[in-house]
Short mmCIF file of C-alpha atoms in Angstrom, two decimals:
data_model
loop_
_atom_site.label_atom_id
_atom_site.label_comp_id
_atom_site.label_asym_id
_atom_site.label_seq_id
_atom_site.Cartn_x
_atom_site.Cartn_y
_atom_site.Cartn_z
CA UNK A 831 136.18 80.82 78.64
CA UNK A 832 136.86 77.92 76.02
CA UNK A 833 136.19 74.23 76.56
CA UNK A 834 139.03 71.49 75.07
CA UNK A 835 137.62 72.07 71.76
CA UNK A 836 137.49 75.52 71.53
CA UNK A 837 134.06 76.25 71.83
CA UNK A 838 132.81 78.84 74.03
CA UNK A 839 130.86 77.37 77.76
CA UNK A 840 127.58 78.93 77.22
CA UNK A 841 127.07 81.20 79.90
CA UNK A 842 125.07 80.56 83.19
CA UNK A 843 122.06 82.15 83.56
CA UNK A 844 122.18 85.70 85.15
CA UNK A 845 119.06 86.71 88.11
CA UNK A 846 118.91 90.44 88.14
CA UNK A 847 116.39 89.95 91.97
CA UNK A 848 115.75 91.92 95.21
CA UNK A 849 115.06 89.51 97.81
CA UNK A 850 112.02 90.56 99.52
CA UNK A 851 110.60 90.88 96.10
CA UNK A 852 107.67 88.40 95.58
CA UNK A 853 107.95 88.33 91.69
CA UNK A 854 111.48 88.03 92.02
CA UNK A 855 110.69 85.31 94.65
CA UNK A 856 108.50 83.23 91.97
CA UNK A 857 111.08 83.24 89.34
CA UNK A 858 113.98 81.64 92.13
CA UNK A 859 111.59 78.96 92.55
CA UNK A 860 110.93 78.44 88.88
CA UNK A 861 115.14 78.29 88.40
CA UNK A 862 115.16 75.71 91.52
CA UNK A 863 112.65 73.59 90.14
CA UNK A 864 114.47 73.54 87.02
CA UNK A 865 117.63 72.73 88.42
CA UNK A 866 118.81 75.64 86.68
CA UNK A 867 122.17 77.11 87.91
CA UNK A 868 122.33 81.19 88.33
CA UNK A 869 124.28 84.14 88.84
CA UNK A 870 122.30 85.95 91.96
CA UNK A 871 122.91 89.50 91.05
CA UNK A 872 121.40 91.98 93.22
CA UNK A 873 119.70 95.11 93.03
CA UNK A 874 118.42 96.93 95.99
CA UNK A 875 114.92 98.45 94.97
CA UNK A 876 115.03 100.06 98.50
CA UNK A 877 118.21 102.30 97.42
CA UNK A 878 116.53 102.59 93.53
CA UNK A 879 119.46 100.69 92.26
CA UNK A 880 117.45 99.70 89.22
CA UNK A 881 117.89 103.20 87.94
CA UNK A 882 121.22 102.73 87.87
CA UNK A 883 123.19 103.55 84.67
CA UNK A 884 124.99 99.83 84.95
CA UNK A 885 122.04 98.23 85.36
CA UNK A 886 119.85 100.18 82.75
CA UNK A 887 122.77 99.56 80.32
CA UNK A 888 121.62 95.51 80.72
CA UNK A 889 118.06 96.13 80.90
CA UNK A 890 116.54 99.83 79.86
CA UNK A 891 113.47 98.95 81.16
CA UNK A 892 114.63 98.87 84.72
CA UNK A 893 112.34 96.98 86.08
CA UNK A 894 113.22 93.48 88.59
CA UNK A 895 113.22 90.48 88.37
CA UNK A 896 115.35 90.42 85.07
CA UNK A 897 117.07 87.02 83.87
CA UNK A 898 119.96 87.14 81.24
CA UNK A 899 119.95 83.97 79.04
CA UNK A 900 122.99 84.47 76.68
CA UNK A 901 122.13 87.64 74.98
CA UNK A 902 118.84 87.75 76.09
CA UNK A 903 117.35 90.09 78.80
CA UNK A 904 113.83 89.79 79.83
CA UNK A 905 111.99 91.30 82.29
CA UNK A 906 108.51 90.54 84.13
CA UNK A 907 107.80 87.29 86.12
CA UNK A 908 105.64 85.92 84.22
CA UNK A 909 107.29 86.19 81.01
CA UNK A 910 110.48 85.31 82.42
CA UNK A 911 108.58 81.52 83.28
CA UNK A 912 107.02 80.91 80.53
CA UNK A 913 110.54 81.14 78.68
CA UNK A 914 112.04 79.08 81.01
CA UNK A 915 109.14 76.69 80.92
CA UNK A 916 109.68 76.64 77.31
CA UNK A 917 113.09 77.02 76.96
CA UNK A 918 114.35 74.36 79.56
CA UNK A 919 110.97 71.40 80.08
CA UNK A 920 112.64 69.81 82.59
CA UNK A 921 110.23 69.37 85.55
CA UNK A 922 107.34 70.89 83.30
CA UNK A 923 105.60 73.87 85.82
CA UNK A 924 102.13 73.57 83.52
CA UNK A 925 100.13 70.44 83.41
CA UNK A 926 99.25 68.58 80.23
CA UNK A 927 95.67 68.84 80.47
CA UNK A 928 94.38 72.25 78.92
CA UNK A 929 91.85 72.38 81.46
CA UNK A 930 94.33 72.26 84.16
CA UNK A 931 97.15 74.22 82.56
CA UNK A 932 94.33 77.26 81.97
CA UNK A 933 93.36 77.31 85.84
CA UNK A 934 97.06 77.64 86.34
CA UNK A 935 97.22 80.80 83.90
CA UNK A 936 94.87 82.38 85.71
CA UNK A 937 96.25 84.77 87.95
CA UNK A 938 94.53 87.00 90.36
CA UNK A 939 97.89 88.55 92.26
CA UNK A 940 99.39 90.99 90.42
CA UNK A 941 102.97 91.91 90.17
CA UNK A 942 101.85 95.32 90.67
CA UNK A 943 101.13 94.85 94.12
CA UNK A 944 104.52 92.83 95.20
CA UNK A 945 106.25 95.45 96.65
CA UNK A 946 105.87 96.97 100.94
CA UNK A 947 103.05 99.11 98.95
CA UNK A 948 101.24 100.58 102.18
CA UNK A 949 98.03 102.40 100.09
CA UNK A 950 95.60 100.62 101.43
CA UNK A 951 93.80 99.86 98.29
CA UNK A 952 96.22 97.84 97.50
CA UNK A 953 95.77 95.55 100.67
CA UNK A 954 91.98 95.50 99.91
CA UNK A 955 92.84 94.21 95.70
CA UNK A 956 95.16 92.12 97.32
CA UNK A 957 92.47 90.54 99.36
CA UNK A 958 90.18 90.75 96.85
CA UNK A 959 92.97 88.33 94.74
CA UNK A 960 93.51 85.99 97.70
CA UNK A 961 89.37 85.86 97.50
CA UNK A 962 89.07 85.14 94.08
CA UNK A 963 91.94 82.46 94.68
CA UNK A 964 90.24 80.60 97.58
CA UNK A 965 87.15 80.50 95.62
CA UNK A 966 88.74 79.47 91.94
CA UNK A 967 90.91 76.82 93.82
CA UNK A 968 88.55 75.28 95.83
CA UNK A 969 87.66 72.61 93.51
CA UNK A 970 91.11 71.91 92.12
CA UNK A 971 93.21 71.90 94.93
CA UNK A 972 94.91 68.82 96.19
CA UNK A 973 98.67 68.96 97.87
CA UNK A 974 99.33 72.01 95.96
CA UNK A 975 97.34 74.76 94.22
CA UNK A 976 95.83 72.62 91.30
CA UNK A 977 96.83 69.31 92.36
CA UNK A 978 99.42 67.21 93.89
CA UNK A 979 102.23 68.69 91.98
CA UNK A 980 103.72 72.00 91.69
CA UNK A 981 102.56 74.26 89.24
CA UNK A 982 102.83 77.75 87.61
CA UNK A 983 100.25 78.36 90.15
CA UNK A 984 102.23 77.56 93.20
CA UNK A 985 105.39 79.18 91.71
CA UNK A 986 102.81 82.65 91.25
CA UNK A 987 101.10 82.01 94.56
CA UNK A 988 104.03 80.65 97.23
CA UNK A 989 105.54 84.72 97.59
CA UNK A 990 102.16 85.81 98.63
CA UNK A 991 101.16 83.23 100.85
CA UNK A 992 105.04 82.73 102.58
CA UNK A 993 105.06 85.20 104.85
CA UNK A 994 102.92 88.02 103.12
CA UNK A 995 99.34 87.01 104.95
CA UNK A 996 101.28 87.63 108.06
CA UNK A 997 103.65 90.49 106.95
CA UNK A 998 100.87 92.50 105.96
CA UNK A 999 98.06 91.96 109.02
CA UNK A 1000 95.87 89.23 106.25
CA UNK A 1001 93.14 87.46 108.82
CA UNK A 1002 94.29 84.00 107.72
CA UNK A 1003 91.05 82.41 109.07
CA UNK A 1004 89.73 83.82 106.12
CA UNK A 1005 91.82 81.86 103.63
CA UNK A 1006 91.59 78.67 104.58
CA UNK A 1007 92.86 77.14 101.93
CA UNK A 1008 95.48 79.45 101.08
CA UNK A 1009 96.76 78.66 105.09
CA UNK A 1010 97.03 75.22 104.30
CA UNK A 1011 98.63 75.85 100.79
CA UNK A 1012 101.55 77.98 102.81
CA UNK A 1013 102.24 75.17 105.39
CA UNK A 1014 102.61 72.91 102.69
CA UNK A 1015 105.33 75.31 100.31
CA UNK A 1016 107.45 75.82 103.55
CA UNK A 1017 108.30 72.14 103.24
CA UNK A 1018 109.44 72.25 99.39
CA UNK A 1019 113.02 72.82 98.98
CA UNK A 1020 113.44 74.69 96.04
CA UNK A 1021 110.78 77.40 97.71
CA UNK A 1022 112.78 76.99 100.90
CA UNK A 1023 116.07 77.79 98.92
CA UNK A 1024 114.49 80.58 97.29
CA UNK A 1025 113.32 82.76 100.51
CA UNK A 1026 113.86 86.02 100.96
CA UNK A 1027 115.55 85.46 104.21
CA UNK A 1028 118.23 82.77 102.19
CA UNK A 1029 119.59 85.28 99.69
CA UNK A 1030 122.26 87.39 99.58
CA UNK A 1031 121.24 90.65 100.24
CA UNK A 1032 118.50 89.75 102.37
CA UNK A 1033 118.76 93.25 104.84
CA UNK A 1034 120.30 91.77 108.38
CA UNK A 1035 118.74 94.37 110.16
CA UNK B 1118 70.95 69.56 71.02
CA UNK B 1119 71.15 65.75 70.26
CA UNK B 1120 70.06 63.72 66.47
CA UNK B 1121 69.13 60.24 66.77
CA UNK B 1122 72.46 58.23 67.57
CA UNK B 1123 74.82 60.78 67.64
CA UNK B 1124 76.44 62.81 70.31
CA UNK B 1125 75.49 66.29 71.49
CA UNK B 1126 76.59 69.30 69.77
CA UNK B 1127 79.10 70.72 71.18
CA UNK B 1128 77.56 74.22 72.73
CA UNK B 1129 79.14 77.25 71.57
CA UNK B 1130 81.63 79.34 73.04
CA UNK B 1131 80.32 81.99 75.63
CA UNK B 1132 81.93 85.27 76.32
CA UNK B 1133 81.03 87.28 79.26
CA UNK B 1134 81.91 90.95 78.44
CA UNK B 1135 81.83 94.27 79.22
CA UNK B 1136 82.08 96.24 76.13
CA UNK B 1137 84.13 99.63 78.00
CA UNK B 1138 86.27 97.30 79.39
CA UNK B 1139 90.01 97.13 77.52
CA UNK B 1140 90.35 93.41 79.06
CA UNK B 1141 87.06 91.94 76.94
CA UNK B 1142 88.27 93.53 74.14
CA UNK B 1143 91.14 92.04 74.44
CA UNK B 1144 89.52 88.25 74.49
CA UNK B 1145 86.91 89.45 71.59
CA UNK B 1146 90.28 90.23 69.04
CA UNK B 1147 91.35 87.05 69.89
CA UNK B 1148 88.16 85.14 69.43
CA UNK B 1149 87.61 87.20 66.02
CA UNK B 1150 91.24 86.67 64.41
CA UNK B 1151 90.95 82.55 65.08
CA UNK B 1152 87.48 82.49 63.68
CA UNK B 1153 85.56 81.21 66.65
CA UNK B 1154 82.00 81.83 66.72
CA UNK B 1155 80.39 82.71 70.46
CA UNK B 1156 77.72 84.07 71.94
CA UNK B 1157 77.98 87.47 73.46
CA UNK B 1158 76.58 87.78 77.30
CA UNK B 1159 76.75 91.22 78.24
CA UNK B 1160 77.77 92.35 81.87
CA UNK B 1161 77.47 95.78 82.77
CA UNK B 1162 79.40 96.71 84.96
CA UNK B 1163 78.27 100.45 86.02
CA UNK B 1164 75.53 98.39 87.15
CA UNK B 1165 76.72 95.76 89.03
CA UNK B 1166 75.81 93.04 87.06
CA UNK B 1167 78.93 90.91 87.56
CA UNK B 1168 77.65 90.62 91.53
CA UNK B 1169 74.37 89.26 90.01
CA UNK B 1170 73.36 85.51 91.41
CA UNK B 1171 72.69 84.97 88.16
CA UNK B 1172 76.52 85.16 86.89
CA UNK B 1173 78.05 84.02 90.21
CA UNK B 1174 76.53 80.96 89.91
CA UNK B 1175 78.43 80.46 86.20
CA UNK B 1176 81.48 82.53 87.18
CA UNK B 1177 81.76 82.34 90.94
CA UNK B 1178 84.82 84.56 91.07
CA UNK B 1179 82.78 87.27 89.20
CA UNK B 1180 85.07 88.61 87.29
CA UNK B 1181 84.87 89.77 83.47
CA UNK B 1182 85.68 88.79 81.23
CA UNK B 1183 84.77 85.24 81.35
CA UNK B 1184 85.14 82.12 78.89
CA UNK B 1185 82.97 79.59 79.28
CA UNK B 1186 83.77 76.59 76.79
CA UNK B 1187 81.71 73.77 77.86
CA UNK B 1188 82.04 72.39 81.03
CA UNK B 1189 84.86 74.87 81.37
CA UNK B 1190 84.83 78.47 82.94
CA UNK B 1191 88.14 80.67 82.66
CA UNK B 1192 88.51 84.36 83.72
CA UNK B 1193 91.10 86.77 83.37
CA UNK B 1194 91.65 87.92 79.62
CA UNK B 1195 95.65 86.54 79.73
CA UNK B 1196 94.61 83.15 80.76
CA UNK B 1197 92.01 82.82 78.38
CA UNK B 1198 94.07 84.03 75.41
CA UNK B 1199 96.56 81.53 76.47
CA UNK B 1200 93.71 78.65 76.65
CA UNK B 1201 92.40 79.26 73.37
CA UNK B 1202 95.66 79.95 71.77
CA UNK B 1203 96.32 76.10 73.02
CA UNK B 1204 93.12 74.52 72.37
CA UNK B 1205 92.51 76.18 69.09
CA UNK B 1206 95.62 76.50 67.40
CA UNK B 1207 94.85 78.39 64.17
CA UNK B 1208 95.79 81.56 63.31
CA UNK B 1209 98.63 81.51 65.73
CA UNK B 1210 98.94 84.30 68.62
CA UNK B 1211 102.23 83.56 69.26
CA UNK B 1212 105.42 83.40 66.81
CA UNK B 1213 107.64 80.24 66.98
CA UNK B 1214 110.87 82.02 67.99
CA UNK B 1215 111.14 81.58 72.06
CA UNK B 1216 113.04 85.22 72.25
CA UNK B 1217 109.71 86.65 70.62
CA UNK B 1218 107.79 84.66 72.54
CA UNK B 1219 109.24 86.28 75.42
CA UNK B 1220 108.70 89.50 73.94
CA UNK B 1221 105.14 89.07 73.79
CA UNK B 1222 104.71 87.65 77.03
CA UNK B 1223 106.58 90.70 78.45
CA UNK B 1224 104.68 93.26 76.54
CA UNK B 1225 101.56 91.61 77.58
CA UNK B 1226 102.31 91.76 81.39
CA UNK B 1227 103.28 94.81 81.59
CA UNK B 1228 100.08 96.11 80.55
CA UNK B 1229 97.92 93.75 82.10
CA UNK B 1230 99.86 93.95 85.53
CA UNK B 1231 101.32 97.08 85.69
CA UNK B 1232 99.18 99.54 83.89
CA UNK B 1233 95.36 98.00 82.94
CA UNK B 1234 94.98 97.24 86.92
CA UNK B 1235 95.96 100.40 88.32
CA UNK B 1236 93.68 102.58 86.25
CA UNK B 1237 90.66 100.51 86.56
CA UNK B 1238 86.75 101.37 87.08
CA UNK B 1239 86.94 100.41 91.28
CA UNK B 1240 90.76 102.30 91.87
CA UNK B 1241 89.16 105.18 89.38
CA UNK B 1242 86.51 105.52 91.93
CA UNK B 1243 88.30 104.94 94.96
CA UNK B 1244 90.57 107.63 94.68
CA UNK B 1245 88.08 109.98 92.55
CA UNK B 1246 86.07 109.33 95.85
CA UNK B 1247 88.69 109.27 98.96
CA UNK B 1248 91.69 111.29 97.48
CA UNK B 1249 89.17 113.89 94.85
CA UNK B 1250 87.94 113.89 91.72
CA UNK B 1251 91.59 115.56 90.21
CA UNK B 1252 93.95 113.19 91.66
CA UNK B 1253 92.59 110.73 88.75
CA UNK B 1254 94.46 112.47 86.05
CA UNK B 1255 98.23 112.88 87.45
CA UNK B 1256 97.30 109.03 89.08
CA UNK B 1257 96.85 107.70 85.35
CA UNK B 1258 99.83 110.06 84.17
CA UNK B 1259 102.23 108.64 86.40
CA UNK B 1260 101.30 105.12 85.79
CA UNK B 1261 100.58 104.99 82.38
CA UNK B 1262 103.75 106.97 81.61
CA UNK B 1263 105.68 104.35 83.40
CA UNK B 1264 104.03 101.30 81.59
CA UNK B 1265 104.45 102.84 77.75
CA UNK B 1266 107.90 104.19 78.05
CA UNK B 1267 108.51 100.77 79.06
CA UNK B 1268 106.49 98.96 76.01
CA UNK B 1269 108.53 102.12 73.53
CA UNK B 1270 111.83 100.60 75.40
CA UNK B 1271 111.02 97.07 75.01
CA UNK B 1272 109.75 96.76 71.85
CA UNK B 1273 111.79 98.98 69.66
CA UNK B 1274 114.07 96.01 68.54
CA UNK B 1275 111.48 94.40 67.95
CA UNK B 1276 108.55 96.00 66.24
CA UNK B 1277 107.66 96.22 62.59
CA UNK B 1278 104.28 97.07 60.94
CA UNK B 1279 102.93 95.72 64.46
CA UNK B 1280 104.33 95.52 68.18
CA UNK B 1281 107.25 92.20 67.55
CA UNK B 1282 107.01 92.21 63.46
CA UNK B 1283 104.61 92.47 60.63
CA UNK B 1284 102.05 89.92 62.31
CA UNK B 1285 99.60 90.11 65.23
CA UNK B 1286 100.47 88.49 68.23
CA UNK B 1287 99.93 88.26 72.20
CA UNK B 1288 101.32 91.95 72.57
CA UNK B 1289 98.95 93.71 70.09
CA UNK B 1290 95.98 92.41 71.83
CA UNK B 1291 96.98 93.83 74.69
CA UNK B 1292 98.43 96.99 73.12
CA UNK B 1293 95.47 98.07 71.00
CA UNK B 1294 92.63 98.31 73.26
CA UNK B 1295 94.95 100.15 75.88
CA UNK B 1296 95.65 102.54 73.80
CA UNK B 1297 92.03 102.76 72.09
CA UNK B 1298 91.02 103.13 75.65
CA UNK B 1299 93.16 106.12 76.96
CA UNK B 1300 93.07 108.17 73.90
CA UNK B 1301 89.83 107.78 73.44
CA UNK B 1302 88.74 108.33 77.14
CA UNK B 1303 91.20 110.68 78.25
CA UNK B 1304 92.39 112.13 75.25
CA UNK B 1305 96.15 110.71 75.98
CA UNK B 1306 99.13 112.55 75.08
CA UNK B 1307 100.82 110.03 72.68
CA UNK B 1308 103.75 112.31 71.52
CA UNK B 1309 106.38 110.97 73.79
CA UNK B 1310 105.49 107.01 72.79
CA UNK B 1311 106.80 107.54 68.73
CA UNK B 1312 106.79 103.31 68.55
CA UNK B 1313 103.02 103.26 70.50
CA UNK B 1314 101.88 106.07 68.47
CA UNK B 1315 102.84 104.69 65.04
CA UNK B 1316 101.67 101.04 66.00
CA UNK B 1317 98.24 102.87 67.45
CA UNK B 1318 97.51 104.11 63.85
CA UNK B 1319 98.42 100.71 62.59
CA UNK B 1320 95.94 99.07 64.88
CA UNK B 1321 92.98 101.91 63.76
CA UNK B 1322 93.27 100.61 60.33
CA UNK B 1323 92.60 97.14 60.90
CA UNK B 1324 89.17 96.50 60.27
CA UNK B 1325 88.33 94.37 63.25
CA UNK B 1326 89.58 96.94 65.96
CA UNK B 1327 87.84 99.67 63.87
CA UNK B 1328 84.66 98.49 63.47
CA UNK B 1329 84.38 97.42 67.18
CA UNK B 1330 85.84 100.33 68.21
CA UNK B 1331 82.81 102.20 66.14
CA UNK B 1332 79.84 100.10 67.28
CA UNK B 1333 80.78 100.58 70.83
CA UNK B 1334 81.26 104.27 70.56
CA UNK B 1335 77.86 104.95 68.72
CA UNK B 1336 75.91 102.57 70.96
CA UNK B 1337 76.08 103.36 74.58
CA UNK B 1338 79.25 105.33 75.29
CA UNK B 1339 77.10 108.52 75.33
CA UNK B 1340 75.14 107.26 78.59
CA UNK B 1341 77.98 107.33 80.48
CA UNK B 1342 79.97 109.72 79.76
CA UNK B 1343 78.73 112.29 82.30
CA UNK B 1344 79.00 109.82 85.14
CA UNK B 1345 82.71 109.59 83.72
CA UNK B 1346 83.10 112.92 84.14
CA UNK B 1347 82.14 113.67 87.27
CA UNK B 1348 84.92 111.27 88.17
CA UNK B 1349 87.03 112.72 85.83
CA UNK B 1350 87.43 109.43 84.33
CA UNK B 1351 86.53 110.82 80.68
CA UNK B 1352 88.09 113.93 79.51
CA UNK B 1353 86.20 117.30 80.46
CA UNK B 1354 86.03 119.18 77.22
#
């Protein structure tokens, strides 16, 4: 597609996502924080659409979330924000302060673990994470995770604490602070937009 | 440590560490290619030592490895990587480009969320203990398998002498011990990972990983290794 001067419109950003992911969940948020417009292209992880030959011919690595950028494919939550956060600064998702921005790096949830996994280990190292979190927040928190703004820690944290503590049986009188953190991310828009139950293959039934 | 008008010293790093584990090694590459001087704190933990009151109090999370750089205390071996990469720029871990950027950050991950967790020490000995001592094996198969074929997929546009060109970055420190690790523990069957296996013999002649590598083998591996065993979390020759 050409513009009036011939140039080509650089194209929108593609989001390969399943919605009841929680990684793919964090990088939605990241995009709405941004103000970045997207392609919502879904893959059904239930039906092992990621194995698909189309989709394995965009990203061989098959895994979800995946974001196209132009010619770029990249895979992995984490890496997919810290190239947005570098690629597009607008409404910056690490603090200046190095302090601050390493607290935010730290992550004690794993991607590993963001998907209906019923072992039960993986509900105890997910409490174990939650544990770690109430503890290494504790002194940092203020509206948010590390402060009164939203952070990379938020973006990381919001899937787990939305919906998962309940989901998955969590005792939320344990995590005090992680309660209060998920009252408060159900009032930001661009996590509300970015629910599970908001996109377009959310299951109906 | 203060001189007559002048301002205190500023106190060394401190690295907590646990010398089997691939995630301190990790932190001590990147500590040794910048240059920075620290003191080493040992935390064993076969023994518990990271549940000490002793460390809590310093690290109340308890987890290792730990950075503490002043006033500051950082676990988890990708945040502090990323800390010191900012706070002490030289000797870059990280190319300019933004697409390898990416690259590293994704090569990175994957091991240190998708294969490093699920073949720790405690989910070793949870299934060695509540599944049986042979599930182990086809458990680290499966996952391992999955992580490196996608690190051979990933990084084959990328790679030259080392994972995303001829430099170190974010994704060798991640790489190298992993692989150190699993070959060295369970004798790893690299033949299906060409890329991994070629950048593994890379990594063996660098002096830093080699050396390391030697020191830890010669100094205490041997106490544990029939505890590993039993587990079958070192191969059974």
């Amino acid at each position: 597609m050409m513009n009036g001067n011939g140039e080509e419109f650089p194209k929108k950003l593609q989001l390969y996502s399943f919605s009841t992911s929680s990684p793919s969940f964090s990088v939605r948020i990241a995009l709405n924080l941004k103000g970045l417009d997207y392609e919502y292209k879904a893959v059904n992880l239930f039906k092992g659409e990621q194995h698909r030959p189309e989709f394995l011919k965009i990203n061989p690595i098959g895994f979800i979330p995946a974001l196209m950028d132009g010619d770029m494919v990249l895979a992995d939550s984490f890496a997919i924000i810290l190239y947005l956060e570098e690629k597009y600064p607008q409404h910056p998702l690490l603090p200046c302060d190095l302090a601050k921005r390493a607290i935010n790096y730290q992550k004690y949830i794993g991607d590993n673990v963001g998907l209906e996994e019923k072992v039960p280990w993986v509900h105890k190292h997910v409490g174990k994470g939650f544990t770690a979190l109430e503890k290494l927040l504790k002194d940092h928190a203020g509206k948010y995770a590390t402060g009164d703004e939203i952070f990379l820690a938020d973006v990381l944290l919001a899937p787990y604490i939305v919906g998962y503590l309940q989901r998955y049986n969590f005792d939320m009188s344990e995590y005090p602070l992680l309660s209060r953190l998920a009252e408060a991310y159900k009032q930001v828009p661009a996590i509300q937009d970015a629910m599970p139950e908001k996109q377009p293959d959310f299951p109906i039934n | 440590m203060t001189t007559a008008g002048a301002e205190e010293l500023p106190k060394k790093l401190q690295l907590y560490s646990f010398f089997m584990s691939s995630s301190s090694f990790r932190v001590r590459i990147a500590l040794n290619l910048k240059g920075l001087d620290y003191e080493y704190k040992a935390i064993n933990l076969f023994k518990r030592e990271q549940h000490s009151p002793e460390f809590l109090k310093i690290n109340p999370i308890g987890y290792v490895p730990a950075l503490v750089d002043g006033d500051l205390v950082l676990a988890d071996s990708f945040a502090i990587i990323l800390y010191l990469e900012e706070k002490y720029p030289q000797h870059p871990l990280l190319p300019h480009d933004l697409e390898k950027r990416a690259i590293n950050y994704q090569a990175a991950n994957i091991i240190s969320s998708s294969i490093q967790p699920l073949i720790s020490l405690p989910i070793l000995q949870y299934i060695g203990e509540n599944v049986g001592p042979d599930a182990n094996i086809p458990w680290i198969q499966k996952h391992v398998g999955k992580g490196f074929a996608a690190l051979e997929k990933l990084l084959k546009g990328h790679a030259g002498k080392y994972a995303t060109g001829d430099e170190i970055f974010l994704a060798d420190l991640f790489l190298a011990p992993q692989i150190i690790g699993l070959t060295q523990r369970f004798n790893y069957d690299m033949t299906e990972f060409p890329l991994l296996s070629r950048l593994s013999e890379a990594y063996m002649q660098l002096w830093r990983f080699h050396v390391w590598h030697v020191i830890v083998m010669l100094s205490c591996m041997a106490c544990y290794i029939r505890k590993l065993q039993r587990f079958r979390m070192w191969r059974v020759t």
